[in-house]
């Protein structure tokens, strides 16, 4: 009985009509359990389930996914689910119109959603760096070897080195109060002598400042 979940999953995956089989198994589970328990356990599927339980979701996890997109079970309703399915179908139809192969479409719609965090290429020409840890005399007291960062100092904290490994890039509009506050914060960190390379990206008209 301990493999009944894997056996039920195997039954659905091997079916010519997986959605219909899933419905039948869920609606008649007490009656189909005896039949399912006699199925040969797919060891590859069982190993994948164990791996997911031990590394990704944990035992007893319940979730709803659509093309890899996690849907909130507690808050989702039928109409919200229907709208999500319609959006996914619209995306698939648009890609199919462009004659994108079906396997490629499947991979594209299964990509994780984009993160809302801002990412900046460190060597982009729009980033202006104000100091250089490796060249400025201000940081001459720090060792140049990266191994320095693996050693703890006398307070049990990470040590620093004279390399440009710690970078703070500020995206701001210096004419706004928030942008000026960030500049003041950057100046205070710089005056403390921390071996951090500071970069600026000027964004006139930005509604907020970012670090």
Coordinates of N, CA and C in Angstrom, one line a residue:
X1 N 0.8 -1.2 0.0 CA 0.0 0.0 0.0 C 0.8 1.3 0.0
X2 N 2.1 1.2 0.4 CA 2.9 2.4 0.5 C 3.3 2.9 -0.9
X3 N 3.2 2.1 -1.9 CA 3.5 2.6 -3.3 C 2.2 2.9 -4.0
X4 N 1.1 3.0 -3.4 CA -0.2 3.2 -4.1 C -0.2 4.5 -4.8
X5 N 0.4 5.5 -4.3 CA 0.4 6.8 -4.9 C 1.2 6.8 -6.2
X6 N 2.3 6.1 -6.2 CA 3.2 5.9 -7.4 C 2.5 5.1 -8.4
X7 N 1.8 4.0 -7.9 CA 1.0 3.2 -8.9 C -0.1 3.9 -9.5
X8 N -0.8 4.8 -8.8 CA -1.9 5.6 -9.4 C -1.3 6.6 -10.4
X9 N -0.1 7.2 -10.1 CA 0.5 8.1 -11.0 C 0.9 7.4 -12.3
X10 N 1.5 6.2 -12.1 CA 1.9 5.4 -13.3 C 0.7 5.1 -14.1
X11 N -0.4 4.8 -13.5 CA -1.6 4.4 -14.3 C -2.1 5.7 -15.1
X12 N -2.0 6.8 -14.6 CA -2.5 8.0 -15.3 C -1.5 8.4 -16.4
X13 N -0.2 8.3 -16.1 CA 0.8 8.7 -17.1 C 0.9 7.7 -18.3
X14 N 0.5 6.5 -18.1 CA 0.6 5.5 -19.1 C -0.7 5.4 -19.9
X15 N -1.7 6.1 -19.5 CA -3.0 6.1 -20.2 C -3.0 6.9 -21.5
X16 N -3.8 6.4 -22.4 CA -4.0 7.2 -23.7 C -4.8 8.4 -23.5
X17 N -5.6 8.4 -22.4 CA -6.4 9.6 -22.0 C -6.1 9.9 -20.6
X18 N -5.0 10.6 -20.3 CA -4.6 10.8 -18.9 C -5.6 11.6 -18.1
X19 N -6.2 12.6 -18.7 CA -7.1 13.4 -17.9 C -8.3 12.6 -17.5
X20 N -8.9 11.8 -18.4 CA -10.0 11.0 -18.1 C -9.6 10.0 -17.0
X21 N -8.5 9.4 -17.2 CA -8.0 8.4 -16.2 C -7.8 9.0 -14.8
X22 N -7.3 10.2 -14.8 CA -7.1 10.9 -13.5 C -8.4 11.2 -12.8
X23 N -9.4 11.6 -13.6 CA -10.7 11.8 -13.1 C -11.3 10.6 -12.5
X24 N -11.2 9.5 -13.2 CA -11.8 8.2 -12.8 C -11.1 7.7 -11.5
X25 N -9.8 7.8 -11.5 CA -9.0 7.4 -10.3 C -9.4 8.2 -9.1
X26 N -9.5 9.5 -9.2 CA -9.8 10.4 -8.1 C -11.3 10.2 -7.6
X27 N -12.2 10.0 -8.5 CA -13.6 9.9 -8.2 C -14.0 8.5 -7.6
X28 N -13.2 7.5 -8.0 CA -13.5 6.1 -7.6 C -12.3 5.5 -6.9
X29 N -11.6 6.3 -6.2 CA -10.3 5.8 -5.6 C -10.5 4.6 -4.7
X30 N -11.5 4.6 -3.7 CA -11.6 3.4 -2.9 C -11.9 2.1 -3.6
X31 N -12.6 2.2 -4.8 CA -12.9 1.0 -5.6 C -11.7 0.6 -6.5
X32 N -10.9 1.6 -6.9 CA -9.8 1.3 -7.8 C -8.5 1.0 -7.1
X33 N -8.5 1.2 -5.8 CA -7.3 0.9 -5.0 C -6.8 -0.5 -5.1
X34 N -7.7 -1.4 -5.1 CA -7.3 -2.8 -5.1 C -6.6 -3.2 -6.5
X35 N -7.2 -2.6 -7.6 CA -6.6 -2.8 -8.9 C -5.3 -2.2 -9.0
X36 N -5.2 -0.9 -8.5 CA -3.9 -0.2 -8.6 C -2.8 -0.9 -7.8
X37 N -3.2 -1.5 -6.7 CA -2.1 -2.1 -5.8 C -1.5 -3.3 -6.5
X38 N -2.1 -3.8 -7.5 CA -1.6 -5.0 -8.2 C -0.6 -4.6 -9.4
X39 N -0.6 -3.3 -9.7 CA 0.3 -2.8 -10.8 C 1.7 -2.9 -10.4
X40 N 2.6 -3.2 -11.4 CA 4.0 -3.2 -11.1 C 4.5 -1.8 -10.9
X41 N 5.3 -1.6 -9.8 CA 5.8 -0.3 -9.4 C 6.9 0.1 -10.4
X42 N 6.7 1.3 -11.0 CA 7.7 1.9 -11.9 C 8.8 2.5 -11.0
X43 N 10.0 1.8 -10.9 CA 11.1 2.2 -10.0 C 11.6 3.6 -10.4
X44 N 11.7 3.9 -11.7 CA 12.2 5.2 -12.1 C 11.2 6.3 -11.6
X45 N 9.9 6.1 -11.8 CA 9.0 7.1 -11.3 C 9.0 7.2 -9.8
X46 N 9.2 6.0 -9.1 CA 9.2 6.0 -7.6 C 10.5 6.8 -7.1
X47 N 11.6 6.6 -7.8 CA 12.8 7.3 -7.4 C 12.6 8.8 -7.6
X48 N 12.0 9.2 -8.7 CA 11.7 10.6 -9.0 C 10.8 11.3 -7.9
X49 N 9.8 10.5 -7.5 CA 8.9 11.0 -6.5 C 9.6 11.2 -5.1
X50 N 10.5 10.2 -4.8 CA 11.2 10.3 -3.5 C 12.2 11.4 -3.6
X51 N 12.8 11.6 -4.8 CA 13.8 12.8 -4.9 C 13.0 14.1 -4.7
X52 N 11.8 14.3 -5.3 CA 11.1 15.5 -5.1 C 10.6 15.7 -3.7
X53 N 10.2 14.6 -3.0 CA 9.8 14.7 -1.6 C 11.0 15.1 -0.7
X54 N 12.2 14.6 -1.0 CA 13.3 14.9 -0.1 C 14.0 16.2 -0.4
X55 N 13.9 16.7 -1.6 CA 14.6 17.9 -2.0 C 13.8 19.1 -2.3
X56 N 12.6 18.9 -2.9 CA 11.9 20.1 -3.4 C 10.7 20.4 -2.6
X57 N 9.8 19.5 -2.4 CA 8.5 19.8 -1.8 C 8.3 19.2 -0.4
X58 N 8.9 18.1 -0.1 CA 8.7 17.5 1.2 C 7.5 16.5 1.2
X59 N 7.5 15.6 2.1 CA 6.4 14.6 2.2 C 5.1 15.2 2.5
X60 N 4.0 14.7 1.9 CA 2.7 15.2 2.2 C 2.4 16.5 1.5
X61 N 3.2 17.0 0.6 CA 3.0 18.2 -0.1 C 1.8 18.1 -1.1
X62 N 1.0 19.1 -1.2 CA -0.1 19.2 -2.1 C 0.1 20.5 -2.9
X63 N 0.0 20.3 -4.2 CA 0.2 21.5 -5.1 C -0.5 21.4 -6.4
X64 N -0.8 22.5 -7.0 CA -1.4 22.6 -8.3 C -0.5 23.4 -9.3
X65 N -0.2 22.8 -10.4 CA 0.7 23.4 -11.3 C 0.1 23.4 -12.7
X66 N 0.3 24.5 -13.4 CA -0.1 24.6 -14.8 C 1.1 25.0 -15.7
X67 N 1.6 24.1 -16.5 CA 2.8 24.4 -17.3 C 4.0 24.9 -16.4
X68 N 4.1 24.2 -15.2 CA 5.2 24.6 -14.3 C 4.9 25.8 -13.4
X69 N 3.7 26.4 -13.6 CA 3.3 27.6 -12.8 C 2.6 27.2 -11.6
X70 N 3.1 27.5 -10.4 CA 2.4 27.1 -9.2 C 1.1 28.0 -9.0
X71 N 0.0 27.3 -8.8 CA -1.3 28.0 -8.6 C -1.6 27.9 -7.1
X72 N -2.1 29.0 -6.5 CA -2.5 29.0 -5.1 C -3.8 28.2 -4.9
X73 N -3.7 27.1 -4.1 CA -4.9 26.2 -4.0 C -5.9 26.8 -3.1
X74 N -5.5 27.5 -2.0 CA -6.5 28.0 -1.0 C -7.3 29.2 -1.6
X75 N -6.6 30.0 -2.4 CA -7.2 31.2 -2.9 C -7.8 31.1 -4.3
X76 N -7.4 30.1 -5.0 CA -7.8 30.0 -6.4 C -9.3 29.5 -6.5
X77 N -10.0 30.0 -7.5 CA -11.4 29.5 -7.7 C -11.5 29.1 -9.1
X78 N -12.7 28.5 -9.5 CA -12.8 27.9 -10.8 C -12.7 29.0 -11.9
X79 N -13.2 30.2 -11.7 CA -13.1 31.2 -12.7 C -11.7 31.7 -12.9
X80 N -11.0 31.8 -11.7 CA -9.6 32.3 -11.8 C -8.8 31.2 -12.5
X81 N -9.0 29.9 -12.3 CA -8.3 28.9 -12.9 C -8.6 28.9 -14.4
X82 N -9.9 29.1 -14.8 CA -10.3 29.2 -16.2 C -9.6 30.3 -16.9
X83 N -9.4 31.5 -16.3 CA -8.7 32.6 -16.9 C -7.3 32.3 -17.1
X84 N -6.7 31.6 -16.1 CA -5.2 31.2 -16.2 C -5.0 30.2 -17.4
X85 N -5.9 29.3 -17.5 CA -5.9 28.3 -18.6 C -6.0 29.0 -19.9
X86 N -6.9 30.0 -20.0 CA -7.1 30.7 -21.3 C -5.9 31.5 -21.7
X87 N -5.2 32.1 -20.7 CA -4.0 32.9 -20.9 C -2.9 32.0 -21.5
X88 N -2.8 30.8 -20.9 CA -1.8 29.8 -21.3 C -2.1 29.3 -22.7
X89 N -3.4 29.1 -23.0 CA -3.8 28.7 -24.4 C -3.5 29.7 -25.4
X90 N -3.8 31.0 -25.0 CA -3.5 32.1 -25.9 C -2.0 32.2 -26.3
X91 N -1.1 31.9 -25.2 CA 0.3 31.9 -25.5 C 0.7 30.8 -26.4
X92 N 0.2 29.6 -26.1 CA 0.5 28.5 -27.0 C 0.0 28.7 -28.4
X93 N -1.2 29.3 -28.6 CA -1.7 29.5 -30.0 C -0.8 30.5 -30.7
X94 N -0.4 31.6 -29.9 CA 0.5 32.6 -30.6 C 1.8 32.0 -31.0
X95 N 2.4 31.1 -30.2 CA 3.7 30.5 -30.6 C 3.5 29.5 -31.7
X96 N 2.3 28.8 -31.7 CA 2.0 27.9 -32.8 C 1.8 28.6 -34.1
X97 N 1.3 29.8 -34.1 CA 1.1 30.6 -35.3 C 2.4 31.0 -35.9
X98 N 3.5 31.1 -35.1 CA 4.8 31.4 -35.6 C 5.5 30.2 -36.0
X99 N 4.8 29.0 -36.0 CA 5.4 27.7 -36.4 C 6.6 27.3 -35.6
X100 N 6.4 27.6 -34.3 CA 7.4 27.1 -33.3 C 7.1 25.6 -33.0
X101 N 8.1 24.7 -33.0 CA 7.9 23.3 -32.8 C 7.2 23.1 -31.5
X102 N 6.4 22.0 -31.4 CA 5.6 21.8 -30.2 C 6.5 21.5 -29.0
X103 N 7.6 20.8 -29.2 CA 8.5 20.6 -28.1 C 9.1 21.9 -27.5
X104 N 9.4 22.8 -28.4 CA 9.9 24.1 -28.0 C 8.9 24.9 -27.3
X105 N 7.6 24.8 -27.7 CA 6.5 25.5 -27.1 C 6.3 25.0 -25.7
X106 N 6.4 23.7 -25.5 CA 6.3 23.0 -24.2 C 7.4 23.5 -23.2
X107 N 8.6 23.7 -23.7 CA 9.7 24.2 -22.9 C 9.5 25.6 -22.5
X108 N 9.0 26.4 -23.5 CA 8.8 27.9 -23.3 C 7.8 28.1 -22.2
X109 N 6.6 27.5 -22.3 CA 5.5 27.7 -21.4 C 5.8 27.2 -20.0
X110 N 6.8 26.3 -19.9 CA 7.2 25.7 -18.6 C 8.3 26.5 -17.9
X111 N 8.8 27.6 -18.5 CA 9.8 28.4 -17.9 C 9.3 29.0 -16.7
X112 N 10.1 29.2 -15.6 CA 9.6 29.9 -14.4 C 9.3 31.3 -14.7
X113 N 8.4 31.9 -13.9 CA 8.0 33.3 -14.2 C 9.2 34.2 -13.9
X114 N 9.3 35.4 -14.6 CA 10.4 36.3 -14.3 C 10.4 36.9 -12.9
X115 N 11.5 37.1 -12.4 CA 11.6 37.7 -11.1 C 11.4 39.2 -11.2
X116 N 10.9 39.8 -10.1 CA 10.6 41.3 -10.1 C 11.9 42.0 -9.7
X117 N 12.9 41.4 -9.3 CA 14.1 42.1 -8.8 C 14.9 42.6 -10.0
X118 N 15.6 43.7 -9.8 CA 16.4 44.3 -10.8 C 17.8 43.7 -10.9
X119 N 18.2 43.4 -12.1 CA 19.5 42.8 -12.4 C 20.3 43.7 -13.3
X120 N 21.6 44.0 -13.0 CA 22.4 44.9 -13.8 C 23.7 44.2 -14.1
X121 N 24.1 44.2 -15.3 CA 25.4 43.7 -15.7 C 26.5 44.6 -15.2
X122 N 27.4 44.0 -14.4 CA 28.4 44.8 -13.7 C 29.3 45.6 -14.6
X123 N 29.6 45.1 -15.8 CA 30.5 45.9 -16.7 C 29.7 46.7 -17.7
X124 N 28.4 46.9 -17.5 CA 27.7 47.7 -18.5 C 28.2 49.1 -18.5
X125 N 28.3 49.8 -19.6 CA 28.8 51.2 -19.7 C 27.9 52.2 -18.9
X126 N 26.7 51.8 -18.6 CA 25.8 52.8 -17.8 C 26.2 52.8 -16.4
X127 N 27.0 51.8 -15.9 CA 27.4 51.8 -14.5 C 28.7 52.6 -14.4
X128 N 28.7 53.6 -13.5 CA 29.9 54.4 -13.3 C 30.4 54.1 -11.9
X129 N 31.6 53.5 -11.8 CA 32.2 53.1 -10.5 C 33.0 54.3 -9.9
X130 N 32.8 54.5 -8.7 CA 33.4 55.7 -8.0 C 34.7 55.4 -7.3
X131 N 35.1 54.1 -7.1 CA 36.3 53.7 -6.5 C 36.8 52.4 -7.0
X132 N 38.0 52.0 -6.7 CA 38.6 50.8 -7.2 C 39.4 50.2 -6.0
X133 N 38.9 49.1 -5.5 CA 39.5 48.5 -4.3 C 40.9 48.0 -4.6
X134 N 41.1 47.5 -5.8 CA 42.4 47.0 -6.1 C 43.5 48.0 -6.4
X135 N 43.1 49.3 -6.6 CA 44.1 50.3 -7.0 C 44.2 51.5 -6.0
X136 N 43.1 51.8 -5.3 CA 43.1 52.9 -4.4 C 43.9 52.7 -3.2
X137 N 44.7 53.7 -2.7 CA 45.5 53.5 -1.6 C 44.7 53.3 -0.3
X138 N 43.5 53.8 -0.3 CA 42.6 53.7 0.9 C 42.5 52.3 1.4
X139 N 42.6 51.3 0.5 CA 42.4 49.9 0.9 C 43.7 49.1 0.9
X140 N 44.8 49.8 1.0 CA 46.1 49.1 1.0 C 46.3 48.1 2.1
X141 N 45.6 48.3 3.2 CA 45.8 47.4 4.4 C 45.2 46.0 4.2
X142 N 44.4 45.8 3.2 CA 43.8 44.5 3.0 C 44.7 43.7 2.1
X143 N 44.7 42.4 2.4 CA 45.5 41.4 1.6 C 44.8 41.2 0.2
X144 N 45.7 40.9 -0.7 CA 45.2 40.8 -2.1 C 44.7 39.4 -2.5
X145 N 44.9 38.5 -1.6 CA 44.5 37.1 -1.9 C 43.0 36.9 -1.5
X146 N 42.3 36.1 -2.4 CA 40.9 35.8 -2.1 C 40.8 34.9 -0.9
X147 N 41.8 34.2 -0.5 CA 41.8 33.3 0.6 C 41.5 34.1 1.9
X148 N 41.8 35.4 1.9 CA 41.5 36.2 3.1 C 40.1 36.2 3.5
X149 N 39.2 36.0 2.5 CA 37.7 36.0 2.8 C 37.3 34.7 3.4
X150 N 38.1 33.7 3.4 CA 37.7 32.4 4.1 C 38.1 32.4 5.5
X151 N 38.9 33.4 6.0 CA 39.3 33.4 7.4 C 38.4 34.3 8.2
X152 N 38.2 33.9 9.4 CA 37.4 34.7 10.3 C 38.3 35.7 11.1
X153 N 37.8 36.9 11.3 CA 38.6 37.8 12.1 C 38.3 37.6 13.6
X154 N 38.9 38.4 14.4 CA 38.8 38.2 15.9 C 37.4 38.3 16.4
X155 N 36.5 38.9 15.6 CA 35.1 39.1 16.1 C 34.2 38.0 15.5
X156 N 34.8 37.0 14.8 CA 34.1 35.9 14.2 C 33.4 36.3 12.9
X157 N 33.8 37.3 12.3 CA 33.2 37.8 11.1 C 34.1 37.5 9.9
X158 N 33.5 37.6 8.7 CA 34.3 37.3 7.5 C 35.3 38.4 7.3
X159 N 36.5 38.1 6.9 CA 37.6 39.0 6.6 C 37.4 39.6 5.1
X160 N 38.1 40.6 4.8 CA 38.0 41.2 3.5 C 39.3 41.1 2.8
X161 N 39.3 41.4 1.5 CA 40.5 41.3 0.7 C 40.5 42.5 -0.3
X162 N 41.7 42.8 -0.8 CA 41.8 44.0 -1.7 C 41.5 43.6 -3.2
X163 N 40.2 43.1 -3.4 CA 39.7 42.7 -4.7 C 38.3 43.3 -4.9
X164 N 38.0 43.5 -6.1 CA 36.6 44.1 -6.4 C 35.6 42.9 -6.5
X165 N 35.4 42.3 -5.3 CA 34.4 41.2 -5.2 C 33.1 41.7 -4.6
X166 N 33.1 42.7 -3.8 CA 31.9 43.3 -3.2 C 31.5 44.6 -3.9
X167 N 30.4 44.6 -4.5 CA 30.0 45.7 -5.3 C 28.6 46.2 -4.9
X168 N 28.4 47.5 -4.8 CA 27.1 48.0 -4.5 C 26.8 49.0 -5.6
X169 N 25.7 48.7 -6.4 CA 25.3 49.6 -7.5 C 24.0 50.2 -7.2
X170 N 24.0 51.5 -7.2 CA 22.8 52.3 -6.9 C 22.2 52.8 -8.2
X171 N 20.9 52.5 -8.3 CA 20.1 53.1 -9.5 C 19.2 54.1 -8.9
X172 N 19.4 55.4 -9.3 CA 18.7 56.5 -8.6 C 18.6 57.7 -9.5
X173 N 17.7 58.6 -9.0 CA 17.6 59.9 -9.6 C 18.1 60.9 -8.5
X174 N 19.2 61.5 -8.7 CA 19.8 62.3 -7.6 C 19.0 63.6 -7.3
X175 N 18.0 63.9 -8.1 CA 17.2 65.1 -7.9 C 16.0 64.8 -6.9
X176 N 15.8 63.6 -6.6 CA 14.7 63.2 -5.7 C 15.2 63.0 -4.3
X177 N 14.3 63.2 -3.3 CA 14.7 63.0 -1.9 C 15.2 61.6 -1.6
X178 N 14.6 60.6 -2.3 CA 15.0 59.2 -2.1 C 16.3 58.9 -2.7
X179 N 16.6 59.5 -3.8 CA 17.9 59.4 -4.4 C 19.0 60.0 -3.6
X180 N 18.7 61.2 -3.0 CA 19.7 61.9 -2.2 C 19.9 61.1 -0.9
X181 N 18.9 60.4 -0.4 CA 19.1 59.6 0.8 C 20.0 58.4 0.5
X182 N 19.9 57.9 -0.6 CA 20.7 56.7 -1.0 C 22.2 57.2 -1.2
X183 N 22.4 58.4 -1.7 CA 23.7 58.9 -1.9 C 24.3 59.2 -0.5
X184 N 23.5 59.7 0.4 CA 24.1 59.9 1.8 C 24.4 58.6 2.4
X185 N 23.6 57.5 2.2 CA 24.0 56.2 2.8 C 25.3 55.7 2.2
X186 N 25.4 55.8 0.9 CA 26.6 55.3 0.2 C 27.8 56.1 0.7
X187 N 27.7 57.4 1.0 CA 28.9 58.1 1.5 C 29.3 57.7 2.9
X188 N 28.3 57.3 3.7 CA 28.6 56.9 5.1 C 29.3 55.6 5.1
X189 N 28.9 54.6 4.2 CA 29.6 53.4 4.1 C 31.0 53.6 3.5
X190 N 31.2 54.4 2.6 CA 32.5 54.7 2.0 C 33.4 55.3 3.1
X191 N 32.9 56.2 3.9 CA 33.7 56.8 4.9 C 34.1 55.8 6.0
X192 N 33.4 54.8 6.2 CA 33.7 53.8 7.2 C 34.9 52.9 6.7
X193 N 35.3 53.0 5.5 CA 36.4 52.3 5.0 C 36.2 50.9 4.6
X194 N 34.9 50.5 4.4 CA 34.6 49.1 4.0 C 35.1 48.9 2.5
X195 N 35.8 47.8 2.3 CA 36.3 47.5 0.9 C 35.2 47.1 -0.1
X196 N 34.3 48.1 -0.3 CA 33.2 47.9 -1.2 C 33.3 48.8 -2.4
X197 N 33.2 48.3 -3.6 CA 33.2 49.2 -4.8 C 31.8 49.7 -5.1
X198 N 31.7 51.0 -5.2 CA 30.4 51.7 -5.4 C 30.2 52.1 -6.8
X199 N 29.0 51.8 -7.3 CA 28.7 52.1 -8.7 C 27.4 52.9 -8.7
X200 N 27.2 53.8 -9.7 CA 26.0 54.6 -9.9 C 25.5 54.4 -11.3
X201 N 24.1 54.3 -11.3 CA 23.4 54.3 -12.6 C 22.4 55.4 -12.4
X202 N 22.6 56.5 -13.1 CA 21.7 57.7 -13.0 C 20.4 57.4 -13.9
X203 N 19.3 57.5 -13.2 CA 18.0 57.2 -13.9 C 17.1 58.4 -13.7
X204 N 17.2 59.5 -14.5 CA 16.4 60.7 -14.3 C 14.9 60.3 -14.5
X205 N 14.1 60.9 -13.6 CA 12.7 60.6 -13.6 C 12.2 59.3 -13.0
X206 N 13.2 58.6 -12.4 CA 12.8 57.3 -11.8 C 11.9 57.6 -10.6
X207 N 10.8 56.8 -10.4 CA 9.9 57.0 -9.3 C 10.4 56.6 -8.0
X208 N 11.4 55.7 -8.0 CA 12.0 55.2 -6.8 C 13.5 54.9 -7.0
X209 N 14.2 54.7 -5.9 CA 15.6 54.4 -6.1 C 15.9 53.0 -5.7
X210 N 16.9 52.4 -6.3 CA 17.1 50.9 -6.1 C 18.6 50.7 -5.8
X211 N 18.8 49.6 -5.1 CA 20.2 49.2 -4.7 C 20.4 47.9 -5.3

